[in-house]
Short mmCIF file of C-alpha atoms in Angstrom, two decimals:
data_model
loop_
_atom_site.label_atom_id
_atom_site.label_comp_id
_atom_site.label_asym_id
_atom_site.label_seq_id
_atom_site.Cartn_x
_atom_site.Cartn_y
_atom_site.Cartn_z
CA UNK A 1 111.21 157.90 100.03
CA UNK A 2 108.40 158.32 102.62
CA UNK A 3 106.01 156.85 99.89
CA UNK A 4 108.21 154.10 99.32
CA UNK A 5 108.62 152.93 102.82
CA UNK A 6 104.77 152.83 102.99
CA UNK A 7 104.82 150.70 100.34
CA UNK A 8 107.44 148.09 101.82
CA UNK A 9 105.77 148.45 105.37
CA UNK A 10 102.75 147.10 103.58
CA UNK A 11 103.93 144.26 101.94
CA UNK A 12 105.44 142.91 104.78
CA UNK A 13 101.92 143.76 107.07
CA UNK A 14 99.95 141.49 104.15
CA UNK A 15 102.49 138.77 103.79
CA UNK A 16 102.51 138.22 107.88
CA UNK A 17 98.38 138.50 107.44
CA UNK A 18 98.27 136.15 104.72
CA UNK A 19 100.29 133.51 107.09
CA UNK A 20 98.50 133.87 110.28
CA UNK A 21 96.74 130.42 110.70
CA UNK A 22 92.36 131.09 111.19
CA UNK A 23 91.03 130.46 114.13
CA UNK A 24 88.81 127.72 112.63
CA UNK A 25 91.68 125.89 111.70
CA UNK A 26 93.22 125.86 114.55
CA UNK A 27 90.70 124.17 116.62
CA UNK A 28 90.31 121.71 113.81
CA UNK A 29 94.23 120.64 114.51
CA UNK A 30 94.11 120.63 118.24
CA UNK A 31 90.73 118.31 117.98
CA UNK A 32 92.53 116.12 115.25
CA UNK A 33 95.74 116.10 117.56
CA UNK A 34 93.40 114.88 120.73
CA UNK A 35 92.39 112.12 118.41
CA UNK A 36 88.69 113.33 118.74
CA UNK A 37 88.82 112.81 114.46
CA UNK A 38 84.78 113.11 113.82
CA UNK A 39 84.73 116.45 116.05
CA UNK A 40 87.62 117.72 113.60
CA UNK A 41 86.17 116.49 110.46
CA UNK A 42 82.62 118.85 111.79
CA UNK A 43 84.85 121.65 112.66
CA UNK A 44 86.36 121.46 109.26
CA UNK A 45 83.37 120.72 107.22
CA UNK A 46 81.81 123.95 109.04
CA UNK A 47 84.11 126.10 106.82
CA UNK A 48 84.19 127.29 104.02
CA UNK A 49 87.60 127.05 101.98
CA UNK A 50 86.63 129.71 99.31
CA UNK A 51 86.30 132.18 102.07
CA UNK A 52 89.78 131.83 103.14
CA UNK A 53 93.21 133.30 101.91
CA UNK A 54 95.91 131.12 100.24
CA UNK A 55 97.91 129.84 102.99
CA UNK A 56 94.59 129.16 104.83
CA UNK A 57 93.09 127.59 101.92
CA UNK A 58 96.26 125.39 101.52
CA UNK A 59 96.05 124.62 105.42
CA UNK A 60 92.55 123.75 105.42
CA UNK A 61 93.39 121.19 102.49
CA UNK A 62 96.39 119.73 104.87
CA UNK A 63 93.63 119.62 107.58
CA UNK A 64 91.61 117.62 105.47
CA UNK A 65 94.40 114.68 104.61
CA UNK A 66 95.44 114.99 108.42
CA UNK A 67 91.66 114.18 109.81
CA UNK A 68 90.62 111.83 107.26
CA UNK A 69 94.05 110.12 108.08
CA UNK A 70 93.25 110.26 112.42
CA UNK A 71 89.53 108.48 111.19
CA UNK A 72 91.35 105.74 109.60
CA UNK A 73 89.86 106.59 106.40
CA UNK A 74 92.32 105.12 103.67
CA UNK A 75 93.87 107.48 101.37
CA UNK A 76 92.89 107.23 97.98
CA UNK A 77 94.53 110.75 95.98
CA UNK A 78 97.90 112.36 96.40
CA UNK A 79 96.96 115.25 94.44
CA UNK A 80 95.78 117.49 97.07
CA UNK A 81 98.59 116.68 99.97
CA UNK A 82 101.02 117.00 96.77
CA UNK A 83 99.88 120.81 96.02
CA UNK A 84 99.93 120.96 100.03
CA UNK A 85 103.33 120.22 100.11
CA UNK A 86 105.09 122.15 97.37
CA UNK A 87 103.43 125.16 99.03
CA UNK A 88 104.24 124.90 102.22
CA UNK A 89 107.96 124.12 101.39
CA UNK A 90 108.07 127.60 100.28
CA UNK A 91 105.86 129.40 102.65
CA UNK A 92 105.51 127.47 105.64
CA UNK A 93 107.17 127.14 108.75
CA UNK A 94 109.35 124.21 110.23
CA UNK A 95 106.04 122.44 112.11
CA UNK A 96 103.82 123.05 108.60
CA UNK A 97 106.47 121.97 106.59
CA UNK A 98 107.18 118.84 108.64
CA UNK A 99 103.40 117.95 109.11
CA UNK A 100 102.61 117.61 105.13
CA UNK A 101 105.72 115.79 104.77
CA UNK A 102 104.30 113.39 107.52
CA UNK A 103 101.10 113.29 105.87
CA UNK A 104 102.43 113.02 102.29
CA UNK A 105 104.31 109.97 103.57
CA UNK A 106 100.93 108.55 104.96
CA UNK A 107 99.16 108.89 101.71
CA UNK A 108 101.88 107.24 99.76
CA UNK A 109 101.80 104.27 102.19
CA UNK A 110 97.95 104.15 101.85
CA UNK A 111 99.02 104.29 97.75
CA UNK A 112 100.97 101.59 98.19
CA UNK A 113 104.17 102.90 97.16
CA UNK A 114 106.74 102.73 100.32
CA UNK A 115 109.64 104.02 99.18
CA UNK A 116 108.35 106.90 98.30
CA UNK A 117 106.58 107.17 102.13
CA UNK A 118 109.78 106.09 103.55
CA UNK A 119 111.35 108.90 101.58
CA UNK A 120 109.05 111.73 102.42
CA UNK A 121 109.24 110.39 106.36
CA UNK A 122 112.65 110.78 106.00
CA UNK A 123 112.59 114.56 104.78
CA UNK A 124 110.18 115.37 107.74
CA UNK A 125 112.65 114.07 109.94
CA UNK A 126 115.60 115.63 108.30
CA UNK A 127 113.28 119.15 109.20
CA UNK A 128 112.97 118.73 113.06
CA UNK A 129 116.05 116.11 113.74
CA UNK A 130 118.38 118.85 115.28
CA UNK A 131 115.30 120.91 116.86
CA UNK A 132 114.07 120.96 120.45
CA UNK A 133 110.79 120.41 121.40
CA UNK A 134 109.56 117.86 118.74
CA UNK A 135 110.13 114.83 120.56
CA UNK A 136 106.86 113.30 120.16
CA UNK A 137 106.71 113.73 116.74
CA UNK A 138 110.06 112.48 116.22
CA UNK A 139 109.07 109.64 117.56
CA UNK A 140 106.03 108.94 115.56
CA UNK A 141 107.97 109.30 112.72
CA UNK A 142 110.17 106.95 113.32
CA UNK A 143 107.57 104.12 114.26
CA UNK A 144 106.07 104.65 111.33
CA UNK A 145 109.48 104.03 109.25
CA UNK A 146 109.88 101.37 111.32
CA UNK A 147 106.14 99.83 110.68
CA UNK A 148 106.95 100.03 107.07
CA UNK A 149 110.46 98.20 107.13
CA UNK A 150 108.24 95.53 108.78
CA UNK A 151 105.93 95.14 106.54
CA UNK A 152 108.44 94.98 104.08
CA UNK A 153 110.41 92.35 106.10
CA UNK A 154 113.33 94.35 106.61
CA UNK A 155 113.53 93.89 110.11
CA UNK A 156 117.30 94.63 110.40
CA UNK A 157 116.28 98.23 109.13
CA UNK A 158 112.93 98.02 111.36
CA UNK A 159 115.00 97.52 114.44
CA UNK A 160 116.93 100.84 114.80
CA UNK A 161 113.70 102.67 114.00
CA UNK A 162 111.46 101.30 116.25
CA UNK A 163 114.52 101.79 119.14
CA UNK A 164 114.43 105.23 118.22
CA UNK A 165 110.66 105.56 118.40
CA UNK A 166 111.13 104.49 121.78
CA UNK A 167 113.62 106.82 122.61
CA UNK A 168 111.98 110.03 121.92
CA UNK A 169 108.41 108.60 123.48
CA UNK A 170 110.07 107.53 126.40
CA UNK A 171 111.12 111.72 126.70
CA UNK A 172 107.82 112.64 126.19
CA UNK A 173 105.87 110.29 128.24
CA UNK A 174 104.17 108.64 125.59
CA UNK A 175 103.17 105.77 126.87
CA UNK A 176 100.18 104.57 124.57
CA UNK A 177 103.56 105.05 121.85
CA UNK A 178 105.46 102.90 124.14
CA UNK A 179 102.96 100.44 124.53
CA UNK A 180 102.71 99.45 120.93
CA UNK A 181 106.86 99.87 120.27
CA UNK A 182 107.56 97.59 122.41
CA UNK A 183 105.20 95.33 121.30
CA UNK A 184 106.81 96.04 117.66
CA UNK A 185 110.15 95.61 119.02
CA UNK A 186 109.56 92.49 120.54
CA UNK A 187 108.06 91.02 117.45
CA UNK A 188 111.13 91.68 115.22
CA UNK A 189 113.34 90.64 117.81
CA UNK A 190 111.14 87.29 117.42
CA UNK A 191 111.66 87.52 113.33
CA UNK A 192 115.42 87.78 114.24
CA UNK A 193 115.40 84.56 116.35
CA UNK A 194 116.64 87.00 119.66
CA UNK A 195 113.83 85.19 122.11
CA UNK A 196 115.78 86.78 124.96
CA UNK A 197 115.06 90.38 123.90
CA UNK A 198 111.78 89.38 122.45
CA UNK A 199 109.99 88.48 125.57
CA UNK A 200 112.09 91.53 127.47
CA UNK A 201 109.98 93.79 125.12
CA UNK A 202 106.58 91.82 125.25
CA UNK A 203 106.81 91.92 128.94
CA UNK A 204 107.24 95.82 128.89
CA UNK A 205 104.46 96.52 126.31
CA UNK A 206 102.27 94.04 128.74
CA UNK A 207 102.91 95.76 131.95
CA UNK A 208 102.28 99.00 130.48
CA UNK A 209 99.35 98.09 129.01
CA UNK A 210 97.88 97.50 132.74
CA UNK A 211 98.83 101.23 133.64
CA UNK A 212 96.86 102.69 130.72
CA UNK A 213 93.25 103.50 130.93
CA UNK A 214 90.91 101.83 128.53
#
């Protein structure tokens, strides 16, 4: 019994070990998150992903789509933030989960194929909708739904995205977010011949621009 209670005590001390995030990897995300992209893409490039375990090796490889993505570097392959994604939907925690969601979305967009982005956006949203403490990602989601719908000239299905884009920056204090939204905002309430609310939303997206440093 004593033997066998070794056993179990040890499985669960690797499993935990297998899922605690490297160091390495960490930095990468918080220099990726600051928007300092070429740092991250260093820090990343400084490792090497045969040295690390499974769910470190399948991090690094969401890492990779995530920085390439902050450089503006068009995505070209879903087969990587694919595998990325089917593994973390079994392994990973809500944030993980809802990251290479995000990210699987971005690639498909890069690819081309919306509904499928708008689809995995939607799942990532469906992870952290009733969760505290996710505000600013909520709202990028939703601006990029939004950004698609526009592109796609569905501005009646833009509108309520971009509104609650705005929302959830507007808790967080996002106000480079802000900035843009409104400037979205305002430009379908122009497509929808609403001039009223259209200059309403320029005029916030241009004063706030004059309160945010260069």
């Amino acid at each position: 019994m004593t033997r066998i209670l070794v056993i179990i005590l040890s499985v669960i001390a690797l499993a935990a070990c297998s899922r605690s995030l490297d160091d390495r990897l960490v930095r990468v995300n918080r220099l990726a998150n600051e928007n300092l992209a070429d740092s991250a893409m260093q820090a990343l490039d400084s490792i090497d992903r045969a040295s690390l375990d499974e769910y470190n090796r399948h991090y690094y490889d969401l890492m990779t789509v995530k920085t390439r993505d902050k450089a503006y570097l068009k995505h070209s392959e879903d087969s990587t933030i694919s595998s990325v994604t089917h593994f973390f939907r079994r392994k990973g925690d809500i944030k993980i989960q809802s990251e290479a969601l995000y990210y699987r979305g971005r690639v498909c967009h890069d690819m081309g194929d919306a509904p499928q982005s708008l689809d995995f956006f939607r799942q990532a949203l469906e992870i952290i909708e009733t969760k505290n403490g996710y505000d600013w990602f909520k709202g990028k989601i939703n601006s990029q739904m939004g950004q698609i719908f526009q592109e796609l000239y569905m501005f009646e299905q833009a509108k309520p995205r971009f509104i609650e884009a705005i929302h959830f920056q507007n808790l967080c204090n996002d106000s480079l977010g802000l900035m843009f939204n409104y400037c979205s905002l305002a430009s379908i309430y122009k497509r929808l011949e609403q001039p009223d609310s259209a200059f309403l939303y320029y005029e916030k997206s241009l004063l706030l621009s004059h309160e945010i440093e260069p």
